[in-house]
C-alpha positions as a Python dict, from the first residue, in 0.01 Angstrom:
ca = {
    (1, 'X'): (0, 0, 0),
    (2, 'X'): (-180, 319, -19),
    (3, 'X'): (-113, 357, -411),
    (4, 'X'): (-264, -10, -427),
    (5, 'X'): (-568, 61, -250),
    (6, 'X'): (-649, 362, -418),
    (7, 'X'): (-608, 221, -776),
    (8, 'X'): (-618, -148, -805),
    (9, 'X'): (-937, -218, -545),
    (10, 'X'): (-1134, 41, -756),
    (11, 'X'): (-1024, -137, -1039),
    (12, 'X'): (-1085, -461, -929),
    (13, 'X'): (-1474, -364, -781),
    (14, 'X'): (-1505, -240, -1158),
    (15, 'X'): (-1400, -585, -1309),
    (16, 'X'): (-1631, -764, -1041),
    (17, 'X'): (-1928, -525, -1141),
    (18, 'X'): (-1867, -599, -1521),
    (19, 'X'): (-1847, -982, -1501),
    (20, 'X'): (-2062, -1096, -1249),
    (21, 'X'): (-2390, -839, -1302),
    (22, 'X'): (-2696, -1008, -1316),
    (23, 'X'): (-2937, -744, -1387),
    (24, 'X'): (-3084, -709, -1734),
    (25, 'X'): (-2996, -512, -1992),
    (26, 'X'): (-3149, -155, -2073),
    (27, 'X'): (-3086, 15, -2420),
    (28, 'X'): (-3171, 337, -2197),
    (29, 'X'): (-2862, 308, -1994),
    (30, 'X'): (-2613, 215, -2242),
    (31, 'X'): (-2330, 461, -2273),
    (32, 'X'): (-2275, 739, -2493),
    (33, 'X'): (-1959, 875, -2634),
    (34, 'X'): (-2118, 1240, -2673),
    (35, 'X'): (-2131, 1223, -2261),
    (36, 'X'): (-1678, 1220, -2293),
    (37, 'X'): (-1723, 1524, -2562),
    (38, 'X'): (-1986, 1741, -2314),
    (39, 'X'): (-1786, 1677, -1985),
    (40, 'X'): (-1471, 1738, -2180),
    (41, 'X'): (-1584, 2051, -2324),
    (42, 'X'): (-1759, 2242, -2057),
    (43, 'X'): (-1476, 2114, -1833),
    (44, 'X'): (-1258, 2293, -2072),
    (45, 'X'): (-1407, 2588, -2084),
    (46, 'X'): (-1452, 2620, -1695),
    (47, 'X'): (-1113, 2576, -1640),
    (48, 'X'): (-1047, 2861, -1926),
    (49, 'X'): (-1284, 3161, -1812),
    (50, 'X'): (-1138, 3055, -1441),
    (51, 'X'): (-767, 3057, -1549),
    (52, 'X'): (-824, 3430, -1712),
    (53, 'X'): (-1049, 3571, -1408),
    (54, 'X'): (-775, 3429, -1180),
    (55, 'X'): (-513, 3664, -1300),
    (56, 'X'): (-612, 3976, -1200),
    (57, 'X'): (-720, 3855, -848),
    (58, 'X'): (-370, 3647, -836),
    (59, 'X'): (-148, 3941, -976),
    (60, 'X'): (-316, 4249, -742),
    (61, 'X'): (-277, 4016, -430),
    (62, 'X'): (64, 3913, -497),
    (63, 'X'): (157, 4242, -559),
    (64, 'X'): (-36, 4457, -297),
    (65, 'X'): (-27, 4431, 66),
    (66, 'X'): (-334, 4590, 199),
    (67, 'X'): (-675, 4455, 315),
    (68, 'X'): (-825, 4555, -21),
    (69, 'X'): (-594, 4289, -199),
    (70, 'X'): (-680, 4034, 70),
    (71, 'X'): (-1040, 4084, 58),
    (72, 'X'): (-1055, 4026, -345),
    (73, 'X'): (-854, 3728, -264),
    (74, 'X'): (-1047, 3549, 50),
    (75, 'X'): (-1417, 3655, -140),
    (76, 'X'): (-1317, 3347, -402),
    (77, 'X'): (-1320, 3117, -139),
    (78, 'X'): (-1681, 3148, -47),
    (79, 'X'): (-1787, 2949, -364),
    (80, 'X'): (-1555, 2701, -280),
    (81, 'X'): (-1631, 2685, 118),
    (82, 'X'): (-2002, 2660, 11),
    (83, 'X'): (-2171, 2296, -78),
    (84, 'X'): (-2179, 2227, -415),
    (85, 'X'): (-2573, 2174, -428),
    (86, 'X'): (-2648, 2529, -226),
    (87, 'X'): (-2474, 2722, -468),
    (88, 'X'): (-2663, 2505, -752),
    (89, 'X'): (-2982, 2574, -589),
    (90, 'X'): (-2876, 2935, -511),
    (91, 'X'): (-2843, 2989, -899),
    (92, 'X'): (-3159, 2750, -1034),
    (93, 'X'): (-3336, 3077, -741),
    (94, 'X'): (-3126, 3330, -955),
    (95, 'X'): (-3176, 3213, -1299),
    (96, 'X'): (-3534, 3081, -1297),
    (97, 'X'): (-3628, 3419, -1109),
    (98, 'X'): (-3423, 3684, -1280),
    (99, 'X'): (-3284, 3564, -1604),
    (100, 'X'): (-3499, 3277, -1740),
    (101, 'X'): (-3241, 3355, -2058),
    (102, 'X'): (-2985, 3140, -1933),
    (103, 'X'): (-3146, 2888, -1661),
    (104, 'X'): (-3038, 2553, -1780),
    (105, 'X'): (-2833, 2694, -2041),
    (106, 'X'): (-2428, 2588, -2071),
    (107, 'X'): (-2287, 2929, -1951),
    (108, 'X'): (-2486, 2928, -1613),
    (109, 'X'): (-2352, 2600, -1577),
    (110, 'X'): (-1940, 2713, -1674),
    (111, 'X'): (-2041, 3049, -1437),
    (112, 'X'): (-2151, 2819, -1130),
    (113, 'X'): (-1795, 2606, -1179),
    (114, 'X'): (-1557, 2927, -1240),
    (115, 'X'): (-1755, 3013, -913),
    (116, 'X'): (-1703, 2707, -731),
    (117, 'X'): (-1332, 2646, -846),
    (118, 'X'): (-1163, 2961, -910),
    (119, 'X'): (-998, 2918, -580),
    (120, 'X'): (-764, 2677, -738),
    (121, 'X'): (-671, 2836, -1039),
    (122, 'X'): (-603, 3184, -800),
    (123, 'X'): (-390, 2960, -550),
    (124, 'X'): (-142, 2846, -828),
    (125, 'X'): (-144, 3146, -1023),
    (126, 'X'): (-25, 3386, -701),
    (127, 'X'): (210, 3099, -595),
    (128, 'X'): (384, 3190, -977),
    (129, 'X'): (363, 3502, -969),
    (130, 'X'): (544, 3560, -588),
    (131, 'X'): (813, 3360, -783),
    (132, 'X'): (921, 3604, -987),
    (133, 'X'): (1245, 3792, -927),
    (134, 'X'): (1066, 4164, -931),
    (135, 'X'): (1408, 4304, -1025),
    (136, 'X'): (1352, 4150, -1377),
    (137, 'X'): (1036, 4372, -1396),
    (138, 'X'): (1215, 4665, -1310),
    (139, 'X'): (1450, 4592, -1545),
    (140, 'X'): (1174, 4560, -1804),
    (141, 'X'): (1022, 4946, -1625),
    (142, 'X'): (1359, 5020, -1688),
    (143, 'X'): (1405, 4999, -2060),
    (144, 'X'): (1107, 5175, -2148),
    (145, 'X'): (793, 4944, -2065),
    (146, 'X'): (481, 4986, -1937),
    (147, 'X'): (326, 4814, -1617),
    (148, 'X'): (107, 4626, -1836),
    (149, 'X'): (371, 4590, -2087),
    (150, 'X'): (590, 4454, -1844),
    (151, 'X'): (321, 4209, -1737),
    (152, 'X'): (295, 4040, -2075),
    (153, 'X'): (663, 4042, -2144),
    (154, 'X'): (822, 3966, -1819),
    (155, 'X'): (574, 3835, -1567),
    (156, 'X'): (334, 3634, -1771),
    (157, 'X'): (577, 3378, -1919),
    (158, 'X'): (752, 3341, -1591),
    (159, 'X'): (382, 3234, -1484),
    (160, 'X'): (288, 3044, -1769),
    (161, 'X'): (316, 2677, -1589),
    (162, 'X'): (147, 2821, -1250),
    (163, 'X'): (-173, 2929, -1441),
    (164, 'X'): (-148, 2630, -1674),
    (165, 'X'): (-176, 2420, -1367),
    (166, 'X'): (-436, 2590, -1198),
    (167, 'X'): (-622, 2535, -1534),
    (168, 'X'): (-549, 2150, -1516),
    (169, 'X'): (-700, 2179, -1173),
    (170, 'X'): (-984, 2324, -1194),
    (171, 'X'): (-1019, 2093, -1525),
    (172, 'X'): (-988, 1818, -1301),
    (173, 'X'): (-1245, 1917, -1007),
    (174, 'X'): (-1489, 2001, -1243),
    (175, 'X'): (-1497, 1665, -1442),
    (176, 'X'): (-1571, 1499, -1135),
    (177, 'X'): (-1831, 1778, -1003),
    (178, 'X'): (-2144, 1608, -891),
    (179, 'X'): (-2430, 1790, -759),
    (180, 'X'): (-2311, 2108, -949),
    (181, 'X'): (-2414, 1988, -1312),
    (182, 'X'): (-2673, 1767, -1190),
    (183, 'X'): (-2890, 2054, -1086),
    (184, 'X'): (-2779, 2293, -1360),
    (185, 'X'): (-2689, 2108, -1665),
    (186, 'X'): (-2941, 2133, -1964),
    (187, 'X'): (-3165, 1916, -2019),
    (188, 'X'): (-3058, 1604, -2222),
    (189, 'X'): (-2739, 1752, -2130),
    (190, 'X'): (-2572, 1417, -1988),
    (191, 'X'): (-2159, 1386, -1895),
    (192, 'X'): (-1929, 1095, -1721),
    (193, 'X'): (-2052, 1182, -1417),
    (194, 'X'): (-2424, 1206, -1476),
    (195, 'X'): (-2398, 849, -1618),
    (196, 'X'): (-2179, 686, -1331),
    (197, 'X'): (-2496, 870, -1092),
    (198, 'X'): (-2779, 685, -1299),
    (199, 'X'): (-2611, 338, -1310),
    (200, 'X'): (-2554, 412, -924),
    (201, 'X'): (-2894, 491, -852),
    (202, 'X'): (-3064, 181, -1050),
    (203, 'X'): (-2782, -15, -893),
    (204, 'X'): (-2699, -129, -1286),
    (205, 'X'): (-2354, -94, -1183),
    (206, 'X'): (-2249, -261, -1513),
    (207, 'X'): (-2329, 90, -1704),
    (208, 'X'): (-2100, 303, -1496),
    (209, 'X'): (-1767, 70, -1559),
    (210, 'X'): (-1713, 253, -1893),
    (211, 'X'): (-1750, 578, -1786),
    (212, 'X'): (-1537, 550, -1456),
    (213, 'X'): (-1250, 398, -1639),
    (214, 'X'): (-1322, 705, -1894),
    (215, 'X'): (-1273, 945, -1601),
    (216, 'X'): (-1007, 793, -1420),
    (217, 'X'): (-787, 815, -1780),
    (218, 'X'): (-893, 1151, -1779),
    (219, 'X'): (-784, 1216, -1480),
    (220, 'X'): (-460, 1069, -1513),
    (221, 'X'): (-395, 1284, -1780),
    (222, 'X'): (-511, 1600, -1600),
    (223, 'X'): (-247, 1499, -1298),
    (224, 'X'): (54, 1439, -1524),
    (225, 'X'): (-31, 1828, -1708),
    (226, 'X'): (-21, 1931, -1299),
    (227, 'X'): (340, 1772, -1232),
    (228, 'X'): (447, 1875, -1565),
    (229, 'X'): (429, 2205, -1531),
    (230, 'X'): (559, 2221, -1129),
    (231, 'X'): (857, 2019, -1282),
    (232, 'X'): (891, 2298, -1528),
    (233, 'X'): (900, 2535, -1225),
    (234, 'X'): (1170, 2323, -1089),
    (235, 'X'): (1393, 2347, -1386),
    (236, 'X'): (1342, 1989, -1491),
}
């Protein structure tokens, strides 16, 4: 019942919206295949800078237990614990003021969603890395490598799936991130999202079908990367 209700009555509004909209059309609204290509991409590239920042963070508080490792852990939950549209407006303040450079550029935008959604990726990737048996480590220590040696030979492809996943998730968040590229984003710069918010707002429902079936495929895909790789953790 649940499944139902969360996929075929979204489904079916979508049909109804399609078939039965009366409003006129408007050239204006009309959907864009470049708007997959941007959200896919700077989606991407989030979830890439936030997988890589997330192992340090991840690896130092698996590994330490002191209030310094638990500090650099809890501080990347304040972008997440703060709304979305403060921490845009918190950066237009930031940008606009101090580095006109790169207001409204794409990296401010990928910086504000690492910010936002690096939470994720450092959940998973410290739930990986606690997983691994340290005495395989110390074996590596043991036959002549380095800490960081040992990192890249023993630890990091033990943790491979964790940090993929974290990647996928933060992949996924941001694709559906709202308020975030809304403020941010370039100008002309429009995604999936932007275009399901202007069809919602002139209540020409007909122009956001497309891109919500667009997302939801997306996100499909996204979820079976996720249960891929903690099946992979699993041995299956």
């Amino acid at each position: 019942g649940v499944s139902g209700f969360a996929l075929l009555v979204p489904l079916w509004i979508l049909g109804l919206w399609l078939v039965r909209s009366e409003a006129g059309r408007r050239p204006s609204m009309a959907f864009d295949p470049i708007q997959v290509l941007n959200s896919v991409s700077v989606s991407a590239a989030a979830a890439v800078v936030a997988a890589l920042a997330a192992i340090p963070i991840a690896y130092f508080a698996a590994n330490h237990d002191s209030p310094l490792a638990t500090i650099f852990e809890r501080a990347t939950y304040v972008g997440f614990a703060v709304p979305g549209i403060v921490l845009a407006l918190a950066l237009v303040y930031f940008g606009s003021g101090y580095l006109p450079g790169i207001y409204q550029t794409l990296p401010l935008l990928v910086f504000a969603y690492v910010v936002r959604f690096l939470p994720q990726a450092v959940g998973s990737s410290r739930t990986a890395i606690l997983q691994v048996d340290q005495r395989l480590v110390e074996a590596g220590r043991t036959l002549g490598e380095s800490p960081s040696g040992a990192f890249k030979r023993v630890t990091l492809p033990l943790t491979r799936s964790g940090i993929v996943a974290g990647a996928a998730l933060v992949f996924l968040t941001t694709m559906k991130e709202l308020p975030v590229t809304l403020v941010l984003r370039p100008s002309g710069f429009e995604t999936i999202v932007t275009q399901i918010w202007r069809a919602q707002e002139t209540a020409l429902y007909q122009y956001a079908v497309v891109p919500t079936l667009i997302l939801l495929v997306i996100s499909g895909l996204s979820m079976l990367v996720i249960l891929a790789q903690e099946g992979s953790k699993e041995g299956l």
